[in-house]
PDB file of C-alpha atoms in Angstrom:
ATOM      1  CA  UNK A   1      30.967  56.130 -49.011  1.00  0.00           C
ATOM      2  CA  UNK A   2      34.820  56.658 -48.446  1.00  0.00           C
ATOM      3  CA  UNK A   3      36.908  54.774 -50.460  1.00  0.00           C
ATOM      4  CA  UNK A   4      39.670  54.872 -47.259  1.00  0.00           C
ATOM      5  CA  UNK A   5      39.647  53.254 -43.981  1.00  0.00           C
ATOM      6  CA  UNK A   6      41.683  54.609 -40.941  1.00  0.00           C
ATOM      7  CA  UNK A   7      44.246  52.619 -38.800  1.00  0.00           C
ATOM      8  CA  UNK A   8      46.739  53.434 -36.568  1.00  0.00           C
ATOM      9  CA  UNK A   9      50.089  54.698 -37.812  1.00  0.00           C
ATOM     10  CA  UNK A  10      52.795  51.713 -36.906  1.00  0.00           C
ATOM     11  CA  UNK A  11      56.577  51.489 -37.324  1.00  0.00           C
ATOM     12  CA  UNK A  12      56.332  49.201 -40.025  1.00  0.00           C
ATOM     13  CA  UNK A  13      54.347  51.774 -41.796  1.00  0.00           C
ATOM     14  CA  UNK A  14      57.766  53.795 -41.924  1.00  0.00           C
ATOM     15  CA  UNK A  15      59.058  53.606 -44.944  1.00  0.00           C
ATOM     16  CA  UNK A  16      55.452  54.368 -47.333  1.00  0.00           C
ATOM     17  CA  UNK A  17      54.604  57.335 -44.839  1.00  0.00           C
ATOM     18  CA  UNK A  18      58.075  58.412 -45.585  1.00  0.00           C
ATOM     19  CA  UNK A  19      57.706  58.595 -49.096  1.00  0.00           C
ATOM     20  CA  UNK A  20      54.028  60.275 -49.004  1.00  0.00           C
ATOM     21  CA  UNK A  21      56.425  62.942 -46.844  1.00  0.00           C
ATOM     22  CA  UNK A  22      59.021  63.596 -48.863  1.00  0.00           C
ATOM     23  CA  UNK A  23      56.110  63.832 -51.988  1.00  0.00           C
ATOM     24  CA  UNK A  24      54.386  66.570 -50.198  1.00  0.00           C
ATOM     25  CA  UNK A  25      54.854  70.217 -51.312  1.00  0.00           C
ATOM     26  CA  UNK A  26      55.528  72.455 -47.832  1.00  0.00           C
ATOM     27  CA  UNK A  27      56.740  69.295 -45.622  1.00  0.00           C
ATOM     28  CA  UNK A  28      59.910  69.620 -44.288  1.00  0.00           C
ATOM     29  CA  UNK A  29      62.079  66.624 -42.474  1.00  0.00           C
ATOM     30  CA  UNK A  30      65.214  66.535 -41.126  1.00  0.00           C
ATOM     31  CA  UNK A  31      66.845  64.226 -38.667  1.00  0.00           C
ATOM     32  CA  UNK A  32      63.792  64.236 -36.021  1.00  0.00           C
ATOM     33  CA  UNK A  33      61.957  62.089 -38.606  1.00  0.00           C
ATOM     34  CA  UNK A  34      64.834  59.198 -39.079  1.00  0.00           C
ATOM     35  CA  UNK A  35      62.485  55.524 -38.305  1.00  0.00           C
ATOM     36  CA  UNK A  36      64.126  55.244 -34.450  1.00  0.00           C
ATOM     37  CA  UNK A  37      63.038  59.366 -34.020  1.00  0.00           C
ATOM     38  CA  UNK A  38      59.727  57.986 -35.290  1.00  0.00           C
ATOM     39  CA  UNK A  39      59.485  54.663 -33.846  1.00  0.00           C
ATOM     40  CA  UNK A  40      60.001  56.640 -30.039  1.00  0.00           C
ATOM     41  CA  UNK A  41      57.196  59.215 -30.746  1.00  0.00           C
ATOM     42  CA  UNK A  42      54.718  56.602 -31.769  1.00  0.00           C
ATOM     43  CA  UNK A  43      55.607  54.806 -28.363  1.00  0.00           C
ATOM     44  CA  UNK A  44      55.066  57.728 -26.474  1.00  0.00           C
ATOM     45  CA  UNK A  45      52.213  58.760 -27.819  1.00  0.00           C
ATOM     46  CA  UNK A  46      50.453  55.134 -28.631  1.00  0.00           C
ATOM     47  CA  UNK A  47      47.349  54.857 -31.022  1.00  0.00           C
ATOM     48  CA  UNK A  48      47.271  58.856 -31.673  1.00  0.00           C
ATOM     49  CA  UNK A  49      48.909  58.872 -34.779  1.00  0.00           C
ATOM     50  CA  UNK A  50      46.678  57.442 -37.888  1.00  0.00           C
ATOM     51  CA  UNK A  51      47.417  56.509 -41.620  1.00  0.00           C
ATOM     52  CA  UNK A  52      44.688  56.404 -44.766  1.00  0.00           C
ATOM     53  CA  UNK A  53      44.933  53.522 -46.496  1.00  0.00           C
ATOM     54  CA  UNK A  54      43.114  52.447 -50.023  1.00  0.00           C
ATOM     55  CA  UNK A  55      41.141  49.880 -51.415  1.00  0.00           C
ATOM     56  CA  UNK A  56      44.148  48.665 -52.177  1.00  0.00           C
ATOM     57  CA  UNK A  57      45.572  48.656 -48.247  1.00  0.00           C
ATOM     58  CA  UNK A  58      48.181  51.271 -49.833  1.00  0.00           C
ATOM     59  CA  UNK A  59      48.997  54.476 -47.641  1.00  0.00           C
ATOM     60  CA  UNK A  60      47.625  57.465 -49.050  1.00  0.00           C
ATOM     61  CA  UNK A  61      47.390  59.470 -46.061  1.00  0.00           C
ATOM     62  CA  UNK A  62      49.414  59.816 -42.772  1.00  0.00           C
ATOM     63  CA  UNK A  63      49.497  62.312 -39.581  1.00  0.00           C
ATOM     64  CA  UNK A  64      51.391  62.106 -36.382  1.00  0.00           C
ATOM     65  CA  UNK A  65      49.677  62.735 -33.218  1.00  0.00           C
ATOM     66  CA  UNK A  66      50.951  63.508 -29.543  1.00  0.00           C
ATOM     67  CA  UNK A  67      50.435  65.346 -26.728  1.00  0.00           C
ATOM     68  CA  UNK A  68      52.627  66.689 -23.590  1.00  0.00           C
ATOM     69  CA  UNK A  69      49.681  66.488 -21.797  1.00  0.00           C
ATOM     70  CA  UNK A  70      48.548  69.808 -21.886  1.00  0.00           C
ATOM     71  CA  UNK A  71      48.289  70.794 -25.530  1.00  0.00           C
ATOM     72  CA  UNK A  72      48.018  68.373 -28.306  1.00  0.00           C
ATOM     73  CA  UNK A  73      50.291  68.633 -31.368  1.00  0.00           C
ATOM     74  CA  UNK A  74      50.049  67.463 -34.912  1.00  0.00           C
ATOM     75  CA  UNK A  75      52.574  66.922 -37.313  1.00  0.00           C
ATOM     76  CA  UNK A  76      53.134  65.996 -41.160  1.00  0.00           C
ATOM     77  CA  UNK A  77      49.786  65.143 -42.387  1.00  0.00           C
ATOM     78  CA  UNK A  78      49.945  64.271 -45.955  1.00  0.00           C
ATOM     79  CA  UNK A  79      47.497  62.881 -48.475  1.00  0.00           C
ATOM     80  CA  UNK A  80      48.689  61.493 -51.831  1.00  0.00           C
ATOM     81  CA  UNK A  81      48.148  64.218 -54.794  1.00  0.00           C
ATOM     82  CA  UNK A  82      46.389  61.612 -56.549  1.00  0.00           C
ATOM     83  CA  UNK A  83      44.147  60.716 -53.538  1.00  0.00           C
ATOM     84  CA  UNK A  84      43.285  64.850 -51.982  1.00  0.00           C
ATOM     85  CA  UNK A  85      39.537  66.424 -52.095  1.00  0.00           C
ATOM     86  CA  UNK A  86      37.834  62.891 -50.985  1.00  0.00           C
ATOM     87  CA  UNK A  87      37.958  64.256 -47.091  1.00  0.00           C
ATOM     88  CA  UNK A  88      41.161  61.969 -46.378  1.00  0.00           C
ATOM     89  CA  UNK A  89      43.005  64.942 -44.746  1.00  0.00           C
ATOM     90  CA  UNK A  90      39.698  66.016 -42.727  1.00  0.00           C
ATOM     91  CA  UNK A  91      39.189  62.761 -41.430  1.00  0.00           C
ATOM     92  CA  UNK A  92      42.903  61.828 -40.387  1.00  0.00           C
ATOM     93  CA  UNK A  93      42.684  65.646 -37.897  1.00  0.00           C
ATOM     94  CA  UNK A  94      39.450  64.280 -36.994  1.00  0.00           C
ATOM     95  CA  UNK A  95      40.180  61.548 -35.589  1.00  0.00           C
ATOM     96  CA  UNK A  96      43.729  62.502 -33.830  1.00  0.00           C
ATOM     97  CA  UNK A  97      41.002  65.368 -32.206  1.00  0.00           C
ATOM     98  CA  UNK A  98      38.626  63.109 -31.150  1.00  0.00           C
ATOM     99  CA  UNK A  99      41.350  60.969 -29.211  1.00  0.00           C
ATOM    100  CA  UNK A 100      43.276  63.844 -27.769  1.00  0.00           C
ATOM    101  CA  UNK A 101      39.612  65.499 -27.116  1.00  0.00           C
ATOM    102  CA  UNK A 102      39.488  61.804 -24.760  1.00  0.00           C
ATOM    103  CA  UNK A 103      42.462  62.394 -22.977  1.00  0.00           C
ATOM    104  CA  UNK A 104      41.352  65.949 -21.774  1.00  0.00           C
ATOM    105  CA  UNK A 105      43.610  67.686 -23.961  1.00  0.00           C
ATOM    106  CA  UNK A 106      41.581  71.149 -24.451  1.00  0.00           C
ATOM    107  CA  UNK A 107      44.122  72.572 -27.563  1.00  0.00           C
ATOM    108  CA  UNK A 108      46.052  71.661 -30.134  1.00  0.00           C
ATOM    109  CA  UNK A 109      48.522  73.112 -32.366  1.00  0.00           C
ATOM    110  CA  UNK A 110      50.288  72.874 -35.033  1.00  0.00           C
ATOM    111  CA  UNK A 111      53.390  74.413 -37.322  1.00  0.00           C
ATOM    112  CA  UNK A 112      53.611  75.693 -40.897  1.00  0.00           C
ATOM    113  CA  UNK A 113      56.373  76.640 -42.931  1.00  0.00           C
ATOM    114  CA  UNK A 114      55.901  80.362 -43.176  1.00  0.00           C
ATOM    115  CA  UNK A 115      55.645  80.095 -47.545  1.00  0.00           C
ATOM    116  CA  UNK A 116      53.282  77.384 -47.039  1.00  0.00           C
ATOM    117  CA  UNK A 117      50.110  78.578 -48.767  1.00  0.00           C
ATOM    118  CA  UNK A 118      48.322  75.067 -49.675  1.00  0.00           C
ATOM    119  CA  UNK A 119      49.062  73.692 -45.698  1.00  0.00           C
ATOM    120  CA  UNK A 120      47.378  77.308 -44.254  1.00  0.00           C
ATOM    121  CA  UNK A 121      45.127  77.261 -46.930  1.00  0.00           C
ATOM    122  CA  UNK A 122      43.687  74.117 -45.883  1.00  0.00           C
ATOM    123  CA  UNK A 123      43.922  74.344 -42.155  1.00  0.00           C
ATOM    124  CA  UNK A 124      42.050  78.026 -42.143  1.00  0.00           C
ATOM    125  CA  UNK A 125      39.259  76.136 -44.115  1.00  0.00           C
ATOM    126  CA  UNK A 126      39.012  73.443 -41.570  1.00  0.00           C
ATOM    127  CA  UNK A 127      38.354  75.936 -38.928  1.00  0.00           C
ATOM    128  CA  UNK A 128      41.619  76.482 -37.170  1.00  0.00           C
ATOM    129  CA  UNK A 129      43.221  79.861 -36.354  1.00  0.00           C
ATOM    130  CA  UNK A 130      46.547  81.476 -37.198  1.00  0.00           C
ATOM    131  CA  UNK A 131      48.206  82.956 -34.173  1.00  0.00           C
ATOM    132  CA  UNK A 132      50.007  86.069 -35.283  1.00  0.00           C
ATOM    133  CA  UNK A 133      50.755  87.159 -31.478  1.00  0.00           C
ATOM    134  CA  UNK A 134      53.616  83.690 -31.006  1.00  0.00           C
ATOM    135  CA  UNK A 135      56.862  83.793 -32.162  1.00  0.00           C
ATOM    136  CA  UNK A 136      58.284  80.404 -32.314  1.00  0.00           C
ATOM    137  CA  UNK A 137      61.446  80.151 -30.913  1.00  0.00           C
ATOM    138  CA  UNK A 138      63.742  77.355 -30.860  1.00  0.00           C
ATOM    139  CA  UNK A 139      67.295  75.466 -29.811  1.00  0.00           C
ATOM    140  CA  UNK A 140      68.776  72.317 -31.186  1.00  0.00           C
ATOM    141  CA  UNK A 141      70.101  70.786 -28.580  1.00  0.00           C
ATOM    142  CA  UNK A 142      73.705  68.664 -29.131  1.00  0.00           C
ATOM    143  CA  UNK A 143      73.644  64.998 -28.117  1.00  0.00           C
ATOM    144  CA  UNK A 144      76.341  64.271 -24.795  1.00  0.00           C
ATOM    145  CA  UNK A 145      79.300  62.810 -26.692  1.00  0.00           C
ATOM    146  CA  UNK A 146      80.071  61.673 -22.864  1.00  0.00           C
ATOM    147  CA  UNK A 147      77.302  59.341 -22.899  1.00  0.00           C
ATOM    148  CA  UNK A 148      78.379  55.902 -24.208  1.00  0.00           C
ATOM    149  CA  UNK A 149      75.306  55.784 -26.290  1.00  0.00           C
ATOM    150  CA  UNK A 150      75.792  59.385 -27.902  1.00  0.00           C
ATOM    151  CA  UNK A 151      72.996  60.637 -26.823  1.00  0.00           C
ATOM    152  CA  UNK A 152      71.794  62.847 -23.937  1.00  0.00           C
ATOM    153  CA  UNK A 153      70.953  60.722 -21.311  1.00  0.00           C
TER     154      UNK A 153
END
């Protein structure tokens, strides 16, 4: 018996999945995970995302979800130290699978901090493979200061 239930991740969720985040050894935020960065992936990519919550209804486990609609892509899954080893983790990638596995979505990756040992560690177990043939490369793109919103619209 599992002594979590799943639910979708929601905005108002915010502010407890950020503090599991920023309690996690390896995870790393910046300003793609402010609430409105948050708040837009979550609408484009509705119901994937999923949080763990106790007996208690407190978040002890959290993991974003989307897809472009080719591959699928997860993101910051974190269980609570106190909370890790009761399948919590397992289950949160299981179910974000299942429902990109419904949409068609025949892959799905994910990124690692290079020094993360515990993250690979764990995802290695659960059956996934490390590429060592892709490079990730990357550009930060600057918002238009034209725009009257700041952004690049």
């Amino acid at each position: 018996m599992n002594n979590f239930n799943l639910r979708p991740l929601i905005i108002a969720d915010y502010d407890a999945v950020y503090a599991l985040w920023q309690q996690t050894e390896g995870m790393g935020l910046n300003d793609s995970d402010t609430r409105e960065a948050i708040a837009a992936f979550l609408e484009r990519n509705p119901g994937l995302s999923a949080v763990a919550c106790d007996t208690n209804n407190q978040i002890v486990g959290a993991i974003l979800c989307g897809h472009d609609g080719r591959r699928g892509y997860l993101h910051h899954l974190a269980v609570a130290r106190t909370h890790r080893k009761q399948g919590i983790g397992r289950t949160l990638v299981d179910s974000c699978l299942e429902k990109l596995a419904a949409l068609k979505i025949k892959k799905c990756n994910l990124f690692l901090f290079a020094n993360n040992t515990e993250g690979r560690t764990f995802w290695l177990h659960q059956d996934w493979s490390a590429r060592e043939d892709i490079v990730l490369v990357q550009k930060e793109l600057k918002p238009d200061k034209s725009a009257p919103c700041g952004c690049s619209c």
